[in-house]
Structure formats: C-alpha cells, structure tokens
XYZ file of C-alpha atoms in Angstrom:
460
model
C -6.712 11.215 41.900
C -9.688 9.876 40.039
C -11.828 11.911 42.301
C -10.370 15.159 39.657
C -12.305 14.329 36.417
C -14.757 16.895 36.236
C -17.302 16.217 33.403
C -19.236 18.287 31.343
C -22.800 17.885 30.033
C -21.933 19.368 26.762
C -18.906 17.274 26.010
C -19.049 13.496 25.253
C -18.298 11.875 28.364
C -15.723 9.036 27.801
C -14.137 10.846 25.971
C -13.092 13.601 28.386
C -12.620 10.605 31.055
C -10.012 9.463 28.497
C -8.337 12.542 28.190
C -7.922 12.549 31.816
C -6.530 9.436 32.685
C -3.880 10.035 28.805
C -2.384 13.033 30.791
C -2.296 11.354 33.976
C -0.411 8.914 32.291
C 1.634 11.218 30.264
C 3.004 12.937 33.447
C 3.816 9.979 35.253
C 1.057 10.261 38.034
C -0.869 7.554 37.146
C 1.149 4.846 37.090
C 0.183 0.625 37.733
C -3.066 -0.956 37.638
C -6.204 1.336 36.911
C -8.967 1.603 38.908
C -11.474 -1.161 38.053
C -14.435 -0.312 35.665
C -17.177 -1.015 38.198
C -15.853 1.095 40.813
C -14.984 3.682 39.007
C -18.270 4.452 37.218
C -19.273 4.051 40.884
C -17.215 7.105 42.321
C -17.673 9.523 39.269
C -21.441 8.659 38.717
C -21.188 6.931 35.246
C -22.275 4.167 33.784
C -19.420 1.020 33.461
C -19.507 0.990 29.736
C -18.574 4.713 29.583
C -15.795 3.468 31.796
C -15.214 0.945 29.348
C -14.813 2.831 26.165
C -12.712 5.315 27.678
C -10.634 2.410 28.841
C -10.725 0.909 25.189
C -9.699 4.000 23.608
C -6.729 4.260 26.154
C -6.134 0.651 25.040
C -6.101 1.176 21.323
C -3.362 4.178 21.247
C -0.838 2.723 23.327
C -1.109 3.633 27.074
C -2.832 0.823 28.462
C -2.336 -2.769 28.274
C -5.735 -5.083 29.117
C -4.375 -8.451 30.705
C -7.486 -11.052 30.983
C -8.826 -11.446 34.768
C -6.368 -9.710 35.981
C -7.144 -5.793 35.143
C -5.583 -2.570 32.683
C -2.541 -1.656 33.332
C -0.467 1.373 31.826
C 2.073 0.245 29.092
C 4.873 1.959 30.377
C 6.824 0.272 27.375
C 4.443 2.125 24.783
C 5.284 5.414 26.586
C 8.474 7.143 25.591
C 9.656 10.486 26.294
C 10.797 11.089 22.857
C 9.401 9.484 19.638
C 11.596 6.220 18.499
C 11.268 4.139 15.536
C 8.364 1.638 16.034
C 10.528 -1.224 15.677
C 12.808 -0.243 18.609
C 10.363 0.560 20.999
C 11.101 -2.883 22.935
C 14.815 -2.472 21.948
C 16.844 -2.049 24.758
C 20.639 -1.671 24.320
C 23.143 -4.183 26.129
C 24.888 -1.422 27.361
C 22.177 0.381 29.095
C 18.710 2.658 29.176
C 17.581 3.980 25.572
C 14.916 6.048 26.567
C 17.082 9.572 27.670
C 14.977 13.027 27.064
C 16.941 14.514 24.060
C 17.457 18.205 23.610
C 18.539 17.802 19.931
C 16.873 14.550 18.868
C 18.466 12.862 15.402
C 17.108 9.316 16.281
C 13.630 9.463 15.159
C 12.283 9.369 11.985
C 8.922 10.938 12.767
C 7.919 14.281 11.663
C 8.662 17.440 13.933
C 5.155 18.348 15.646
C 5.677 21.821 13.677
C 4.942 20.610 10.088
C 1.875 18.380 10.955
C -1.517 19.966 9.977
C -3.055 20.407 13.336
C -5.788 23.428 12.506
C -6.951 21.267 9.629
C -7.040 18.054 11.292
C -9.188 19.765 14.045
C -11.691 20.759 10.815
C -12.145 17.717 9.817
C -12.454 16.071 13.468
C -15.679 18.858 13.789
C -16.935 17.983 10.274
C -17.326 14.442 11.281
C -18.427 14.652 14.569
C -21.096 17.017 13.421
C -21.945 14.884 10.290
C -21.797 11.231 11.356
C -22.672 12.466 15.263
C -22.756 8.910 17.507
C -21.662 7.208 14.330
C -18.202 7.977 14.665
C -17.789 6.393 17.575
C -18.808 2.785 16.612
C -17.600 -0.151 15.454
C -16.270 -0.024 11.598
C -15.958 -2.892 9.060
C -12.748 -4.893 10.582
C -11.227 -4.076 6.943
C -11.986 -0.706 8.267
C -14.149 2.744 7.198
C -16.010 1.929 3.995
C -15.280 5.291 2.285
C -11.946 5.814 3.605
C -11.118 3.054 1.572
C -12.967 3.494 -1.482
C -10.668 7.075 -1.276
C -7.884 4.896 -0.655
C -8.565 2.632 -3.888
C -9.239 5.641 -6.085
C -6.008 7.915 -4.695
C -3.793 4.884 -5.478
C -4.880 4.636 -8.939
C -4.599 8.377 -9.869
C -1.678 9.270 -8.156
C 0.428 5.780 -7.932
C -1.245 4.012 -11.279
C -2.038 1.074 -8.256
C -4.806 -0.860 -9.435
C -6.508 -2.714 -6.290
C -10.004 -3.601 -5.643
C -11.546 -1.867 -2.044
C -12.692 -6.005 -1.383
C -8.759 -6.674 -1.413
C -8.142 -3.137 0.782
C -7.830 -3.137 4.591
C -7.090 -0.677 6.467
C -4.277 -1.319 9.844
C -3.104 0.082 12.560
C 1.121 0.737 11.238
C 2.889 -0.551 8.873
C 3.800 -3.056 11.323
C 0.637 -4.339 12.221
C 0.293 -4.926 8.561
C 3.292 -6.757 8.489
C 2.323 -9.089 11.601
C -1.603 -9.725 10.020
C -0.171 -10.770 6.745
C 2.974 -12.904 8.261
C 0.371 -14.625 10.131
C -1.991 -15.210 7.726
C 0.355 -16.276 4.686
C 3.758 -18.155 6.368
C 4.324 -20.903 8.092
C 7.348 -22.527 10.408
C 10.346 -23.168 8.093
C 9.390 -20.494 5.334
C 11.774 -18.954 3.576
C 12.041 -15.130 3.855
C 14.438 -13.027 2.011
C 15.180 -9.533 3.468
C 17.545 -7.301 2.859
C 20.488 -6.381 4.906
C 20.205 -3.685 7.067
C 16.692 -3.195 7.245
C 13.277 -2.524 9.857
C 13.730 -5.112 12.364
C 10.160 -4.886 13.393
C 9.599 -6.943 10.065
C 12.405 -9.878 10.670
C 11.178 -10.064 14.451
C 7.963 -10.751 13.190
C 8.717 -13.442 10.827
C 11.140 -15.097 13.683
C 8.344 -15.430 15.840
C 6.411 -17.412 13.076
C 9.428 -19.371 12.653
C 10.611 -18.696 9.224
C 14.115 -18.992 7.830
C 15.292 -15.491 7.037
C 18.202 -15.365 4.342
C 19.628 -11.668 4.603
C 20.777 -10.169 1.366
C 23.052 -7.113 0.790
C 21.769 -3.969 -0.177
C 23.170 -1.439 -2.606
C 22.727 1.977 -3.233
C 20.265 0.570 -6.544
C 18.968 -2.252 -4.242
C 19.388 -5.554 -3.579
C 22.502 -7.432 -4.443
C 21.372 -9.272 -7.735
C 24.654 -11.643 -7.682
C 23.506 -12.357 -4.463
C 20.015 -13.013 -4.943
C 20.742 -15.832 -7.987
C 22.946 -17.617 -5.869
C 19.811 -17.418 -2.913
C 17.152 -18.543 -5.587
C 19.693 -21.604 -6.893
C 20.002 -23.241 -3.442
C 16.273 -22.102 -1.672
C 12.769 -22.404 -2.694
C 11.722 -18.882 -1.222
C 8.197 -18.425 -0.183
C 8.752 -14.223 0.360
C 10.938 -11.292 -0.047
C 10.403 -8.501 1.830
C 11.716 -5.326 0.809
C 11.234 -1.002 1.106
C 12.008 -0.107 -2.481
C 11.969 3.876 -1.771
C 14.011 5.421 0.858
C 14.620 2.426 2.573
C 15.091 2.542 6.457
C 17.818 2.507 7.399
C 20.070 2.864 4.406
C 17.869 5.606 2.431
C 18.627 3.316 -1.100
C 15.733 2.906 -3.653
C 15.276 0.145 -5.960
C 16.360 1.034 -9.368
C 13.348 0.208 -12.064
C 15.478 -2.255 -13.602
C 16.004 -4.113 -10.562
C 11.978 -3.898 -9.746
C 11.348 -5.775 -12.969
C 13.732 -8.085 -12.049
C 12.462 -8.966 -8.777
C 9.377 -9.385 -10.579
C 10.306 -11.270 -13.145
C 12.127 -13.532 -10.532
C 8.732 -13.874 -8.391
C 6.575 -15.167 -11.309
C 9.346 -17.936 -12.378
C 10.264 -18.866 -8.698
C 6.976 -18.466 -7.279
C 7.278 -16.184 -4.171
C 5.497 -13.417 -2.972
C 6.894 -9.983 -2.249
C 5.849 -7.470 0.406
C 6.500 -4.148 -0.499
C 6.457 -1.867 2.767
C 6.596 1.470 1.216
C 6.288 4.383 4.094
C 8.072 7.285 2.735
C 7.834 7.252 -1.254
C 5.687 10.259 -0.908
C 8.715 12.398 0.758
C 10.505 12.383 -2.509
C 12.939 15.363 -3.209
C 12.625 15.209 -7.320
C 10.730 16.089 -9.487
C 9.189 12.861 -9.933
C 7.347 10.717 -7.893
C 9.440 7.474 -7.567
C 7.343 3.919 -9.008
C 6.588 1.338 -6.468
C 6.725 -2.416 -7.294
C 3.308 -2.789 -7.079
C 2.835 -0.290 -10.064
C 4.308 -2.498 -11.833
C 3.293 -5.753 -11.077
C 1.110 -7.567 -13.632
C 1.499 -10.831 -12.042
C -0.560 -10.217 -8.650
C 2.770 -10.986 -7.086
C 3.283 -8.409 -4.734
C 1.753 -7.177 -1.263
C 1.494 -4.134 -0.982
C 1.670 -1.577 2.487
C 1.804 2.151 2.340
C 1.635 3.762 6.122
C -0.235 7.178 6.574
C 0.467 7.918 9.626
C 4.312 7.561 9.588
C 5.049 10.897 7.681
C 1.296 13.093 8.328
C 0.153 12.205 12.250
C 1.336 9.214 14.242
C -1.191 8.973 16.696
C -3.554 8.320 13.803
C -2.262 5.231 13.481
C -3.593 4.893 9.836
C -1.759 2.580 6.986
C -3.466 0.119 4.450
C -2.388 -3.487 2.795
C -3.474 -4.324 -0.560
C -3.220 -7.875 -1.829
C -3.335 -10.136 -4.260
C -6.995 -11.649 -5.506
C -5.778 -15.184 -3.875
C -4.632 -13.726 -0.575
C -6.482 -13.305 2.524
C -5.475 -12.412 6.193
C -6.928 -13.572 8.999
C -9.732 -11.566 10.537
C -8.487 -8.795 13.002
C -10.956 -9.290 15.389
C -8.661 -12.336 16.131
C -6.590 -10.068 17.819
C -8.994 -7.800 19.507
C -8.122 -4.928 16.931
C -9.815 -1.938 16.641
C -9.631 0.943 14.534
C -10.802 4.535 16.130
C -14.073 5.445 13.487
C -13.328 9.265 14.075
C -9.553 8.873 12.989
C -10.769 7.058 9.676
C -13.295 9.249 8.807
C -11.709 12.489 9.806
C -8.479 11.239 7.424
C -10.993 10.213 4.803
C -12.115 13.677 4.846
C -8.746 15.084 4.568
C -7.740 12.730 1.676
C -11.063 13.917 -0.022
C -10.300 17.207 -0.006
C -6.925 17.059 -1.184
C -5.749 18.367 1.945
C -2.959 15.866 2.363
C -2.166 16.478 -0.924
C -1.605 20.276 0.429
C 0.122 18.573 3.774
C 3.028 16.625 1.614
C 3.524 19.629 -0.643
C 4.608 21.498 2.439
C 6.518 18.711 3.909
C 8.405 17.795 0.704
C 9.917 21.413 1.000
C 10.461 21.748 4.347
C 12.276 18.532 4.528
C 14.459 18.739 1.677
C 15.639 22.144 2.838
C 16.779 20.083 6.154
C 18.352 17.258 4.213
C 20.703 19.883 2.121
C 21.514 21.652 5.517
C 22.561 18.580 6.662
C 24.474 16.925 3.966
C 26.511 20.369 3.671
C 27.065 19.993 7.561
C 28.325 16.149 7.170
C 30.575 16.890 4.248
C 32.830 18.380 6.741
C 33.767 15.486 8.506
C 36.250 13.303 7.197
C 36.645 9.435 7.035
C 32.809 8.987 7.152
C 30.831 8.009 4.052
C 27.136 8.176 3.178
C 24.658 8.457 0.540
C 22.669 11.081 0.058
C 18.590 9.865 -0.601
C 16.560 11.559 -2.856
C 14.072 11.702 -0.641
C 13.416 10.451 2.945
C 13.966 11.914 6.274
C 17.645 10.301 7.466
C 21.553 9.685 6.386
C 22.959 6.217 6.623
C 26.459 6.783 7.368
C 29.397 4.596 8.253
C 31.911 5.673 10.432
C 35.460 5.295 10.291
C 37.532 1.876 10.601
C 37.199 0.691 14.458
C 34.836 2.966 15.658
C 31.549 1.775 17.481
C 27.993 3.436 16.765
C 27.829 2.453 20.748
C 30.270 4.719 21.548
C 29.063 7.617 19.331
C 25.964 7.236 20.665
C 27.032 7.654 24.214
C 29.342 10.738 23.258
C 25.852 12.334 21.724
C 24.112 11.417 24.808
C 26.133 13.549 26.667
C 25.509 16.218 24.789
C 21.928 15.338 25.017
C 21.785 14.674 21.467
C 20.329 11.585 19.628
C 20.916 9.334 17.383
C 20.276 5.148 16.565
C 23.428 3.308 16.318
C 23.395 0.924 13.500
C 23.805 -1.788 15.977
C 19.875 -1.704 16.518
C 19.427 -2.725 12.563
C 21.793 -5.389 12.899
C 24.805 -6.577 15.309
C 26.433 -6.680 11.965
C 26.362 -2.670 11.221
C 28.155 -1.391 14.496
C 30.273 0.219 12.329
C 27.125 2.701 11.513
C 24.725 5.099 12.782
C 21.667 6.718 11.345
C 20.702 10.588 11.871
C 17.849 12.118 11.082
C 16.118 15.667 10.609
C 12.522 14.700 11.060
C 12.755 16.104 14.627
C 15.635 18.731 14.689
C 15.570 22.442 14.543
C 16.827 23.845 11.205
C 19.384 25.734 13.364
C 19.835 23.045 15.667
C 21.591 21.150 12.833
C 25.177 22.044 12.216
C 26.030 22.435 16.234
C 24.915 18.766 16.444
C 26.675 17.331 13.331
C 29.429 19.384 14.804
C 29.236 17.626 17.981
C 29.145 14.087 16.189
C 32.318 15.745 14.380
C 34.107 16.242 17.393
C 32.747 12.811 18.995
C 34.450 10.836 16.079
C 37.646 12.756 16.625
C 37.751 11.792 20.438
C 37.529 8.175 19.526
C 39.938 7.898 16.899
C-alpha cells in the first residue's frame, strides 16, 4: 500500500505523503497502526522527519492518534461518515450505533460543503505559500499567528465593540479546546459551575472531568431562569457560569440585554466568572447584529470564545479566547498542541480582506431562506412546539406527551434521515429532538419534515 505514494519534485513532499495516507484513511484502506517513521522514509526514499511532519499533520486534524512507545494509530473515533456535533463525537447511544451514512442529514449543525468559500480559500492558501514560502510551515507563537491575531483584536472592536488586548488573545483549535485550556487553567475539584439546562455537553463533560459541581439552570426563550438563578446564588458561592447567549445549542434562545446586564451585575457582586461560548452570533437573521456579554462587560468579568471554524470551514479548526487582564491558561504546549501556520495565515488573509465578511453575507441569506422553508414545513405538524431563532442553523422542538426522541430517531433512520435526539443534551430532554438545515437540500426539506410528520403519527 505504502509502496503507491508517488512524489513529485515540484510539490512539497510531506505534504503530498499526507494527502496520501488522509485518503487512505478516508476510504477505509488504511486502517490500525501506521507504518513506523524509520521504515517508512526507508521504503519511499525520504528522510524520517518528512515522515514525521506528515505524520504530525495527520495528527493535528483528527485521523491519527500518537500513543507514546507504542506507535500512530488511525482515530477511527475522529472519523465519521457524516459530520456530528463535536460534543457527540464519543457519544454513543444505549440503544445502538450512531454513526449511519444519512441521505437527508438534519443532525449536524455544520455548514453544507456548498456555501463554504472553497475558490477563495484556495487564493489565499497560494498567497501565503508564495509569500511566507517555508515559513508557513513552522512553528507559530503557542498563542498562535501574530497577525492573525492582531486582525482578530481589531475585527472584534469594529464589528463587535470587544475591547481585548492581542497579549490577552489566543488563538485554539474549537471552541472546545478553548473550553478544556481555560477549565484547566482556572477551576479546581469542588468548583461550582452553573450551566444552563439543555446545553453543549462537550462543556459540562469537561468540567466533570476537573471535578467541579455543576448546578443546571433552566433556560427560557430570553435566557436563563432568573428566579432560578437567585435561589442558586443564595445557597452556593459560584466560581463560573457558563453560558451561549446567541442561538444557543441546542435550544436556539438568546439572552435578552436585560438579562446580560443582569448576569453581569450578578458576577461583579458574587464574584464569578462567566464564559461566554458564542459560535453562531454572526448567523443572525435581523437586521441587527445581536450584543454579546462581553460587549458589555466593564468589569473584566467575562471569558470570552468565538469559533471560526464552526460556521466558515471546519477543518480549519480556527476559534480564539479572550480573557480577562488577571487570567491566564496554561501553556498549550502542555498538551502537545499545535496550530497548522498555513491555516492561520491563509484565514488571516481572508479576514484582511474582508472576504469573510463577503462569506457570512452569503451565508446569512442562504440560511435564513432554509430556516423559513422549514418552519413553514413544521407548522404542519400538530402537538409539537418550538421556537423559532432569529438566527442559527437548527429548531429545538418538543414532541408530543410520551413520545421518545429515541424512537423518532430510529423511525428517521429508516428513512435514512437524521436527526439528534434530545436525549444526547440531557437524559432529561427525551421528550425532544433537534433538526437542522446546515446540511440539507433546500428541496430535500419538506419530504423529510414530512417523514418526521408521519413518524410522530406512528408512535402516537
């Protein structure tokens, strides 16, 4: 098998090793242990570092796993054939296998391949490499790309009113990774960490394995449940809240203003932090931008995450954390994390030139068309409720009385349609599923809600 990779002298060589062992991977024929470094750089004539950084790269998007004296190995749990929420990419139901090939796919919450950029992201992958040449391809600052950064700093001040300094900027690999660094870095065993209830389990596993107590708090269609919260603060000295104030997964609620202040005002007289994990504010279907918490936050209370990559190109892998002056993570060369240079720079390149500006434009329309061909589809079915978002990329809805999100989900699948039963947010929310258009076909979109009309018939 290895004995295939034919190289040529005018392409950079690890990198076309790597792209022959990723799609070896991605059809299944290379499956197991790799081939060690030594031996092959041995068999294809190549030095063992070439081996190495092709191996690396492999490593830092998801297809290998590196396991000390022992070897790399291919992360068949990173590998999905369809794209899932990052959170529930160890999930696996009790019932069974979640990891089907969808023909209509309503489960995932990541863009359709068709309204990503990819003619401009290939301009600004040649501008770089032709710029920066051998530059691109080493080791950045571990709080990542200098001027992707400074871009960073100076986008979130024009377009957001965020006022952060690029010393307290670092760039990470997902929101979740962001998550994990600061958890890490800032709580302790016994904690107290308020989330809201449903919400991104990748965020509550995270602060289980650091040992925290996590106090779950409603959520409304305005937010969190302020009775609630009172009655939290009177009996618990909480160290952090963690919350999505815009389009929240899975519900779709935003914060209302007067609930951010609020939460504010609460933070600076109770002394917690809050980590604001904000993903999809820029999908907003108004005519205004929605405020984050951070904007307003004139106490340094609040931690602040915006992902990238979520809504414009997952494989970038691109997100950032802003903090507070008095707040520092631990470094992520702790945890053998490393950024790809060409991905920074080649985003920094597109933020420069407003091109992701361009990118969202398109998006914002092409989504919201799909959410109103979607909420007209689910307002035929009766005895279900939901919300609709003002922006986002899913519906939240609850099913009728006695019906299980399981067993909807099962009906779908044998349609070979998807969708996440609420019972992956929360063992509590069984009663719910979330569907979403990020991946569907515009016309694929009434013949599925129509099936998921005709499922919840069969079960009543």
């Amino acid at each position: 098998m290895y004995k295939g990779i034919k190289l040529k002298k005018d392409k950079i060589v690890y990198l076309q090793i790597y792209n022959f062992l990723k799609l070896k991977i991605e059809n299944s024929e290379l499956t197991g242990k790799l081939m060690p470094i030594r031996k092959l750089a041995n068999l294809i004539k190549v030095s063992p570092t070439t081996i190495s950084k092709a191996y690396s790269e492999l490593e830092i998007n998801g297809f290998v796993i590196k396991k000390e004296g022992s070897g790399v190995y291919v992360n068949h749990k990173k590998y999905k054939n369809i794209f899932l929420e990052d959170h529930m990419e160890s999930e696996t139901f009790n019932y069974g296998d979640f990891n089907p090939n969808f023909n209509i796919d309503l489960s995932s919450a990541t863009p359709n391949e068709t309204i990503l950029p990819m003619q401009i992201l290939k301009k600004a992958i040649n501008v770089v490499l032709d710029r920066d040449q051998e530059n691109a391809f080493l080791y950045e600052d571990p709080k990542g790309y200098y001027f992707l950064r400074k871009t960073i700093t100076k986008k979130l001040k024009n377009d957001d009113d965020i006022h952060t300094h690029i010393n307290n900027l670092h760039l990470v690999s997902g929101a979740q990774q962001g998550i994990d660094l600061f958890s890490k870095s800032f709580l302790s065993s016994k904690d107290v960490v308020v989330v809201e209830s449903p919400t991104y389990k990748g965020a509550i596993d995270t602060f289980k394995k650091i040992g925290c107590k996590i106090i779950s708090i409603p959520i409304l269609e305005d937010g969190y449940s302020l009775h609630e919260f009172k009655k939290i603060l009177s009996k618990n000295r909480i160290k952090l809240f963690y919350t999505m104030t815009n389009f929240q997964n899975p519900t779709g609620f935003s914060m209302s203003d007067d609930k951010k202040i609020k939460l504010l005002e609460f933070s600076d007289k109770f002394n917690f932090h809050i980590l604001e994990d904000d993903s999809l504010s820029d999908l907003y279907f108004t005519k205004k931008k929605p405020s984050t918490l951070k904007k307003m936050d004139t106490k340094d209370k609040v931690i602040y995450i915006k992902s990238y990559s979520k809504i414009f190109m997952p494989g970038l892998k691109l997100a950032c954390i802003a903090l507070p002056k008095d707040i520092k993570i631990l470094k992520k060369f702790t945890y053998k994390i490393i950024h790809s240079g060409l991905n920074q720079r080649s985003f920094q390149y597109l933020l420069e030139n407003n091109y992701w500006d361009i990118h969202m434009e398109r998006a914002r329309n092409a989504f919201k068309n799909k959410q109103t061909l979607m909420y007209n589809a689910l307002k035929e079915i009766e005895g279900i409720h939901f919300y609709k978002p003002q922006g986002g990329l899913s519906f939240w809805i609850k099913l009728p009385d006695n019906i299980s999100s399981k067993a909807i989900y099962l009906k779908l699948l044998s349609k070979k349609i998807g969708i996440l039963p609420g019972i992956l947010f929360s063992p509590h929310f069984d009663n719910y599923i979330r569907v979403s258009f990020a991946q569907c076909k515009n016309e694929d979109i009434n013949f599925s809600i129509k099936q998921l009309n005709l499922a919840i018939i069969s079960l009543k």
